[in-house]
Coordinates of C-alpha atoms and ligand atoms in Angstrom, one line a residue:
X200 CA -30.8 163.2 118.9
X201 CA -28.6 162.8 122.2
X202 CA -29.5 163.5 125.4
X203 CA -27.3 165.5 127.6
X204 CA -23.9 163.4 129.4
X205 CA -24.3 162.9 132.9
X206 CA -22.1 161.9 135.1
X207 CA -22.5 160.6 138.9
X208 CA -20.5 159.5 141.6
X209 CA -21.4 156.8 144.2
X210 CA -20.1 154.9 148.0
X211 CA -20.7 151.5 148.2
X212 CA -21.8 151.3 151.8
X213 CA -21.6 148.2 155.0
X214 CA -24.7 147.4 156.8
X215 CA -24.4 147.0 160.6
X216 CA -28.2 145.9 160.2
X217 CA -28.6 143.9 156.9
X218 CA -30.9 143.0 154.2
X219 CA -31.4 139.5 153.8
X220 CA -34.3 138.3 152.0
X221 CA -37.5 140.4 150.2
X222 CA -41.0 140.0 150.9
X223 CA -41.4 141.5 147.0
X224 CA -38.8 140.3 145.2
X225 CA -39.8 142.0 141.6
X226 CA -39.5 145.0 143.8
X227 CA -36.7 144.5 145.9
X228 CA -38.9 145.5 148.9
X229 CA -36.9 143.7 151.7
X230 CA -37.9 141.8 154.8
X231 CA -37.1 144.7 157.2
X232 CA -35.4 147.3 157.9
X233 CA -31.5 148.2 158.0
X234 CA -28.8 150.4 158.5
X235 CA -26.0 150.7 157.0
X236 CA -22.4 153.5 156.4
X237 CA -21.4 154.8 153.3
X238 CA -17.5 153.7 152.1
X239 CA -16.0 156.7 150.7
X240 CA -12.6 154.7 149.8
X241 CA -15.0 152.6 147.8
X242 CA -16.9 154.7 144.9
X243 CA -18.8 154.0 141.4
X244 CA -18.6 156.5 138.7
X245 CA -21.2 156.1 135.9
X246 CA -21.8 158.1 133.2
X247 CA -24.7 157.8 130.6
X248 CA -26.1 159.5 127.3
X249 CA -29.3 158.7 125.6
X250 CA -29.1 158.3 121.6
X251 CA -31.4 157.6 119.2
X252 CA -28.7 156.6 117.0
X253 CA -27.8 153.7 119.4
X254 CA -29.7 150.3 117.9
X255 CA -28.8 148.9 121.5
X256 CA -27.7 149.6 124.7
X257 CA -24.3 149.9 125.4
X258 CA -22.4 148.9 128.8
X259 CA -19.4 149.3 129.4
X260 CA -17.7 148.7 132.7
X261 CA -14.0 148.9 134.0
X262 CA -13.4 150.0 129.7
X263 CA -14.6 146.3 128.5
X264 CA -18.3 145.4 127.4
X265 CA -20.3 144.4 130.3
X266 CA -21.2 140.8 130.2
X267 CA -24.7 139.2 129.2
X268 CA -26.1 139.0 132.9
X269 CA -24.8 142.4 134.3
X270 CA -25.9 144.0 131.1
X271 CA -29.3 142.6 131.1
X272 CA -29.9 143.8 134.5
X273 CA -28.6 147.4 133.9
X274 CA -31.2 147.2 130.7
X275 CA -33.9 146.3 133.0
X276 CA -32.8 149.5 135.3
X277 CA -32.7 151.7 132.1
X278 CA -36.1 150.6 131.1
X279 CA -37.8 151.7 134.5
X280 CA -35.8 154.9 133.9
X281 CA -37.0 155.4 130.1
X282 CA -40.4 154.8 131.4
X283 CA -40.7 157.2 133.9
X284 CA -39.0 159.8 131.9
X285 CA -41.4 158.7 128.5
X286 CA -38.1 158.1 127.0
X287 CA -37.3 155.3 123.9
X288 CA -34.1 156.4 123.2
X289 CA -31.0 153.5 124.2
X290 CA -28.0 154.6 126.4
X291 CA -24.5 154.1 126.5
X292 CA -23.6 153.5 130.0
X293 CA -19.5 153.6 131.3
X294 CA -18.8 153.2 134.9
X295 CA -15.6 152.2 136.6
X296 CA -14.9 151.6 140.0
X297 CA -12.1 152.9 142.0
X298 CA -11.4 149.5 143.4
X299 CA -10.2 146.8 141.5
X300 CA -12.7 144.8 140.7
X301 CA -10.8 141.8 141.4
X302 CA -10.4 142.2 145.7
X303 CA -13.9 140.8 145.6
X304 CA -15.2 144.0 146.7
X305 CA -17.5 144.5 143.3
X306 CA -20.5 146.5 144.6
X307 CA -23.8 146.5 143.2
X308 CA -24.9 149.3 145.6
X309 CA -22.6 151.8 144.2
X310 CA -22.8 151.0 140.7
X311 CA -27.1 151.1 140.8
X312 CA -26.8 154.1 143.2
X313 CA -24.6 156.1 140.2
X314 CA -26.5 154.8 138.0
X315 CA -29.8 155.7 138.7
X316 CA -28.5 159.5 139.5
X317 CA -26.3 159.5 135.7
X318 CA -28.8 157.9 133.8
X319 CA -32.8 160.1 135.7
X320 CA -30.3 163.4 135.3
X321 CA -29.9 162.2 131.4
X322 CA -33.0 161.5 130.7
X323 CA -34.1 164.9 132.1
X324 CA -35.6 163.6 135.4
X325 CA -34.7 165.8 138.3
X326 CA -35.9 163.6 141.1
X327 CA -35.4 164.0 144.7
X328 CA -33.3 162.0 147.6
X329 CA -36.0 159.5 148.2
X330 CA -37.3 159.0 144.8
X331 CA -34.1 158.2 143.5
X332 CA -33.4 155.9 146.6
X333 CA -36.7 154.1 145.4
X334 CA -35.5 153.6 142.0
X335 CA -32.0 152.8 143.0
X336 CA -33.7 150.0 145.5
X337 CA -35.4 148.4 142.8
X338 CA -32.0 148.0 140.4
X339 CA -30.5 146.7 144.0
X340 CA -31.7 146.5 146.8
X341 CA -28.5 147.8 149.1
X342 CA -28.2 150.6 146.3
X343 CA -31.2 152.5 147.7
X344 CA -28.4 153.2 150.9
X345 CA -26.3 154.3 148.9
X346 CA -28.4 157.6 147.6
X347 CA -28.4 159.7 151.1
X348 CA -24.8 160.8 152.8
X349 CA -23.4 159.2 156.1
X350 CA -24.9 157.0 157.8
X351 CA -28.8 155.8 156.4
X352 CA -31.4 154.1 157.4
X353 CA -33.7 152.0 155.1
X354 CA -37.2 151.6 155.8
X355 CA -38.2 148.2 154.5
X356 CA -42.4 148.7 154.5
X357 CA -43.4 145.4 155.3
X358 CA -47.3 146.2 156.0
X359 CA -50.1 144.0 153.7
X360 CA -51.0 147.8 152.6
X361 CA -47.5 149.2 152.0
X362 CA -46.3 150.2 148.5
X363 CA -43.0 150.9 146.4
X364 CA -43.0 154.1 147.6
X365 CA -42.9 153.8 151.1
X366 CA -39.4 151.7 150.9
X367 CA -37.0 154.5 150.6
X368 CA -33.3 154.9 152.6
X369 CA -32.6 158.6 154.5
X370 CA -29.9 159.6 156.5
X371 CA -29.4 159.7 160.0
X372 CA -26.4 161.5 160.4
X373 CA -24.1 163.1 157.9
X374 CA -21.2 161.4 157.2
X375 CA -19.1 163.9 159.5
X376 CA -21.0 163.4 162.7
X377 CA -18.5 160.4 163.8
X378 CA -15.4 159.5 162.6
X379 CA -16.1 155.7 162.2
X380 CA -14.1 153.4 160.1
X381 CA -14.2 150.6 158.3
X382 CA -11.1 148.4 157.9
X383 CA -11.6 146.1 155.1
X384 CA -9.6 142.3 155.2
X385 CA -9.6 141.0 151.8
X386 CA -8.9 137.2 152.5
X387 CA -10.0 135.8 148.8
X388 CA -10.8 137.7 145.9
X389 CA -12.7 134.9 143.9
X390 CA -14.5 136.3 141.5
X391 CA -17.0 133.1 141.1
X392 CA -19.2 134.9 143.8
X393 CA -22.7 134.2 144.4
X394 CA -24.7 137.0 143.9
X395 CA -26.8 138.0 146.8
X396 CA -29.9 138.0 144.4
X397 CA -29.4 133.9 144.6
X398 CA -29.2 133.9 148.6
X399 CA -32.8 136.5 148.8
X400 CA -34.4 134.3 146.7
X401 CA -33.8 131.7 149.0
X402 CA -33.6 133.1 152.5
X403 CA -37.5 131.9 153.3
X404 CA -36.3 128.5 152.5
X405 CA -34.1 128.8 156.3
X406 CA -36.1 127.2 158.7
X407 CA -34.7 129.8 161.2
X408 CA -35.7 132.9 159.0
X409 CA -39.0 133.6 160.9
X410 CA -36.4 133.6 164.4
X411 CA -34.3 136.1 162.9
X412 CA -37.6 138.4 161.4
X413 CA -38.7 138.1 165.0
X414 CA -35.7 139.4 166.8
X415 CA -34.9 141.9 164.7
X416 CA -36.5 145.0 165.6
X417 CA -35.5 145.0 169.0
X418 CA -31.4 144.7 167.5
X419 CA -32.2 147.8 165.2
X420 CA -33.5 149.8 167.3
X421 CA -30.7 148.9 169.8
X422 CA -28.3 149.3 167.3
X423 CA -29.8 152.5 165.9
X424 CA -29.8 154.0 169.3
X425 CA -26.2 153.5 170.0
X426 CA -25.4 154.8 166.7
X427 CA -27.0 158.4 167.0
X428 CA -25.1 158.2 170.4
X429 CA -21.9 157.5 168.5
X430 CA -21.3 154.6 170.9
X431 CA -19.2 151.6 168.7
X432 CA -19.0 149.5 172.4
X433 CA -23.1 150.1 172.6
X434 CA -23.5 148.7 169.0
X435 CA -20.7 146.7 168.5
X436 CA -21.9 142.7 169.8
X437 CA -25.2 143.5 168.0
X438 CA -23.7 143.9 164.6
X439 CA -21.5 141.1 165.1
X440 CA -24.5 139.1 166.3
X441 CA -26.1 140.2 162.9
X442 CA -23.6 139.3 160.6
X443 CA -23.5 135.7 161.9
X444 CA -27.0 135.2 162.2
X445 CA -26.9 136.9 158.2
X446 CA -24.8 133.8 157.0
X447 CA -26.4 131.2 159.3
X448 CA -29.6 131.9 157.5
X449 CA -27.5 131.8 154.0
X450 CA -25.7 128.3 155.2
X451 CA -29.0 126.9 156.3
X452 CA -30.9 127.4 152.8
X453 CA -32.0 125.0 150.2
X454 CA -28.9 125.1 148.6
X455 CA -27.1 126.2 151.5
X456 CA -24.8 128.9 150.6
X457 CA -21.3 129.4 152.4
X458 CA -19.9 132.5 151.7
X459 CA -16.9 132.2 154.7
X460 CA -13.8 130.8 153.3
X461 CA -10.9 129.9 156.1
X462 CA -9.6 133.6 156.2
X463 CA -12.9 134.7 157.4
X464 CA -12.9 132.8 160.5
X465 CA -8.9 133.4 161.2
X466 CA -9.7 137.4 161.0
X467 CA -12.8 137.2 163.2
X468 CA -10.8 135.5 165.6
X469 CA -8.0 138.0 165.8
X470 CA -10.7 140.7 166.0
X471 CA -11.8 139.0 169.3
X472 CA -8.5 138.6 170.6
X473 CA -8.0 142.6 170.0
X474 CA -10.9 142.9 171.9
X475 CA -9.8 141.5 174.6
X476 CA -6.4 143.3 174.6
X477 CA -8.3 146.6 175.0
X478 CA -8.6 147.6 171.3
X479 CA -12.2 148.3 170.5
X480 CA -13.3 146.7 167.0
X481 CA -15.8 144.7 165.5
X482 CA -16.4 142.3 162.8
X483 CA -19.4 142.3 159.8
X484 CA -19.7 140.8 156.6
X485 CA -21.1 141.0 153.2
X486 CA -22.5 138.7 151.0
X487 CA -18.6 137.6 150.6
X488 CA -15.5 136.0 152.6
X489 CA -14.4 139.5 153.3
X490 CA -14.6 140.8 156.9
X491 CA -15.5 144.4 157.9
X492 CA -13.3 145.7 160.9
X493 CA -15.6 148.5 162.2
X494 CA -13.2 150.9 164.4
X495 CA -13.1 154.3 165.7
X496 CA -10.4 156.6 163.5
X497 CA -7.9 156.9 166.4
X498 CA -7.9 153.2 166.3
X499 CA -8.0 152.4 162.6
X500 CA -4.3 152.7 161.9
X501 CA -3.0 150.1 164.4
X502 CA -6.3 147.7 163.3
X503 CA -5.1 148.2 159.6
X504 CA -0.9 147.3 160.6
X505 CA -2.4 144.0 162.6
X506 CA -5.1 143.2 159.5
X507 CA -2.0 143.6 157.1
X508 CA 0.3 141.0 159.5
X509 CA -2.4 138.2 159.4
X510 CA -1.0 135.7 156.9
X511 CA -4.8 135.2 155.6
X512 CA -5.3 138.8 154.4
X513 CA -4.4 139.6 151.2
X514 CA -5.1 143.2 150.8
X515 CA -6.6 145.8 153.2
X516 CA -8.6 149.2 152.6
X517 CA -9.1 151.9 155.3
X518 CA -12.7 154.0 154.5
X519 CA -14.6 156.7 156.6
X520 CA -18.0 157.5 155.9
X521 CA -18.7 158.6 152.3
X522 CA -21.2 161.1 151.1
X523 CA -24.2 160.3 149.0
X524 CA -24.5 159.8 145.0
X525 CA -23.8 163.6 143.4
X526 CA -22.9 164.4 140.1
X527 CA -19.8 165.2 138.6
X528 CA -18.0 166.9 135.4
X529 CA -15.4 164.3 134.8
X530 CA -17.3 162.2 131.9
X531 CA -16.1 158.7 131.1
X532 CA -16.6 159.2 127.7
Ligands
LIG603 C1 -25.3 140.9 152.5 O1 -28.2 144.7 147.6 O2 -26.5 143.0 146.8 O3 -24.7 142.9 151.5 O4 -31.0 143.5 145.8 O5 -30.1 141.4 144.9 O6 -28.8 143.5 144.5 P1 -29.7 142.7 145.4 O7 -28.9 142.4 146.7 P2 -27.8 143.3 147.4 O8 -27.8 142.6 148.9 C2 -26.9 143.0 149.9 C3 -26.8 142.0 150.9 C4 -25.8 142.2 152.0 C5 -26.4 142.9 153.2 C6 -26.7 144.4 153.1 O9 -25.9 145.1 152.4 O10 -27.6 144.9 153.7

């Protein structure tokens, strides 16, 4: 017997607050709480079927077999699926990004956030916002941002007494309340990346992790404030201040991971130099060399002609706020 095809659509999405670091790692319960923008230049479509005919699943990204690791994890994130929909059947699973994969951009947000919608929908779970953002979360941990529309919030639940259930992501504003941008420098598209699972695991092992736990709240709230008020100037030092202080803790672990390459610094120096000019913008980063130019749309335009001039950039894409994961009729398969 098969299952009905489902198909789902999904942002990644940039954190101006990040998550670095769980406090339940099995879980994916992280050490606090961030904020983040959904990418709508930057989308996952999944689509899955159950069949009992399959002997195994079958994953199939970008129209090649997934490898062993990715594979293993998206059969972990089925089984938690089959579970709660009391389900044996195996899936076949296709997904393709709209971005190619090789600008370093490959997002595990996206891809677990259309997942989790394709694959509950499937099995004949109808779950809500924040029940799929909890199972999203646990297949990775930025995917649980990338369930509501706009702009989100993720409520890490960090009390002796909290559970799973309380670490969900909900939006703060649609993704229509301000026309923010993000202006993405690609300055090395490696694909040997180290996953961010490897730098959690190892975050505690910082000596300066309890600093940045401490100081924290005060930034998000900060940063959450000027947000709501739509105010990039209000906001903007903070999440630079956070993306640092992100990769300080990464380059100060046992291993220490660096994620910067030369490009990175070259483009956060010609933010700053903008910045002085006049021309509001301001740097973040992933878990990746990248560097996230966050602008105001009036401003994106002349941000994207100087990212494209630097000699380190390789490649640059423009994105407003996306929308959250919703389903669609155009099947992969
Ligand atoms: C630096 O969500 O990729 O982008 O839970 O292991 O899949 P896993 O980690 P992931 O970590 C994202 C880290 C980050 C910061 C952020 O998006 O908040």
């Amino acid at each position: 017997m098969q299952t009905r095809k489902v198909t789902a659509i999904s942002c990644a999405n940039i954190a101006f607050i990040k998550y670095w670091g769980n406090h339940d790692a099995k879980l994916r319960m992280p050490l606090n709480d961030s904020l983040s923008m959904n990418l709508d230049a930057l989308t996952t479509e999944t689509t899955v079927e159950f069949d009992d005919a399959l002997e195994n699943d079958e994953i199939v990204i970008g129209g090649e077999p997934a490898d062993e690791k990715t594979t293993a994890r998206v059969v972990e994130h089925l089984n938690r699926i089959r579970q709660e929909a009391k389900l044996n059947a195996k899936a076949r699973v296709h997904s393709r990004n709209n971005f190619p994969s090789a600008a370093g951009l490959a997002s595990s947000a996206s891809a677990f956030a259309a997942l989790t919608l394709a694959a509950t929908r499937a099995a004949g779970l109808e779950l809500g916002e924040r029940q799929l953002s909890i199972l999203a979360r646990q297949g990775s941990g930025s995917a649980a941002r990338s369930i509501p529309a706009g702009f989100v919030e993720w409520l890490a639940a960090t009390n002796v007494t909290s559970t799973s259930e309380q670490s969900y992501a909900r939006q703060l504003m649609p993704p229509d309340a301000w026309e923010l941008c993000d202006v993405i420098a690609i300055v090395s598209s490696d694909a040997k990346k180290i996953p961010s699972a490897e730098g959690h695991a190892v975050a505690h092992t910082s000596p300066f992790l309890g600093e940045r736990i401490s100081r924290l709240p005060i930034r998000y709230h900060r940063v959450r404030r000027e947000l709501l008020a739509k105010n990039l100037q209000g906001m903007g030092p903070d999440i630079e201040t956070e993306a640092i202080e992100l990769h300080m803790i990464a380059m100060t672990s046992r291993p220490p991971i660096f994620y910067w390459a030369p490009g990175t610094v070259r483009v956060m120096d010609a933010v700053r130099e903008w910045r002085r000019e006049g021309l509001e913008a301001y740097y973040t980063l992933d878990a990746g060399p990248n560097v996230h130019i966050i602008v105001e749309a009036k401003n994106a335009d002349e941000i994207a002609k100087r990212v494209r001039e630097l000699d380190a950039v390789q490649k640059v894409f423009v994105s407003a706020p996306g929308g959250g994961a919703t389903l669609s009729e155009n099947h992969l398969f």
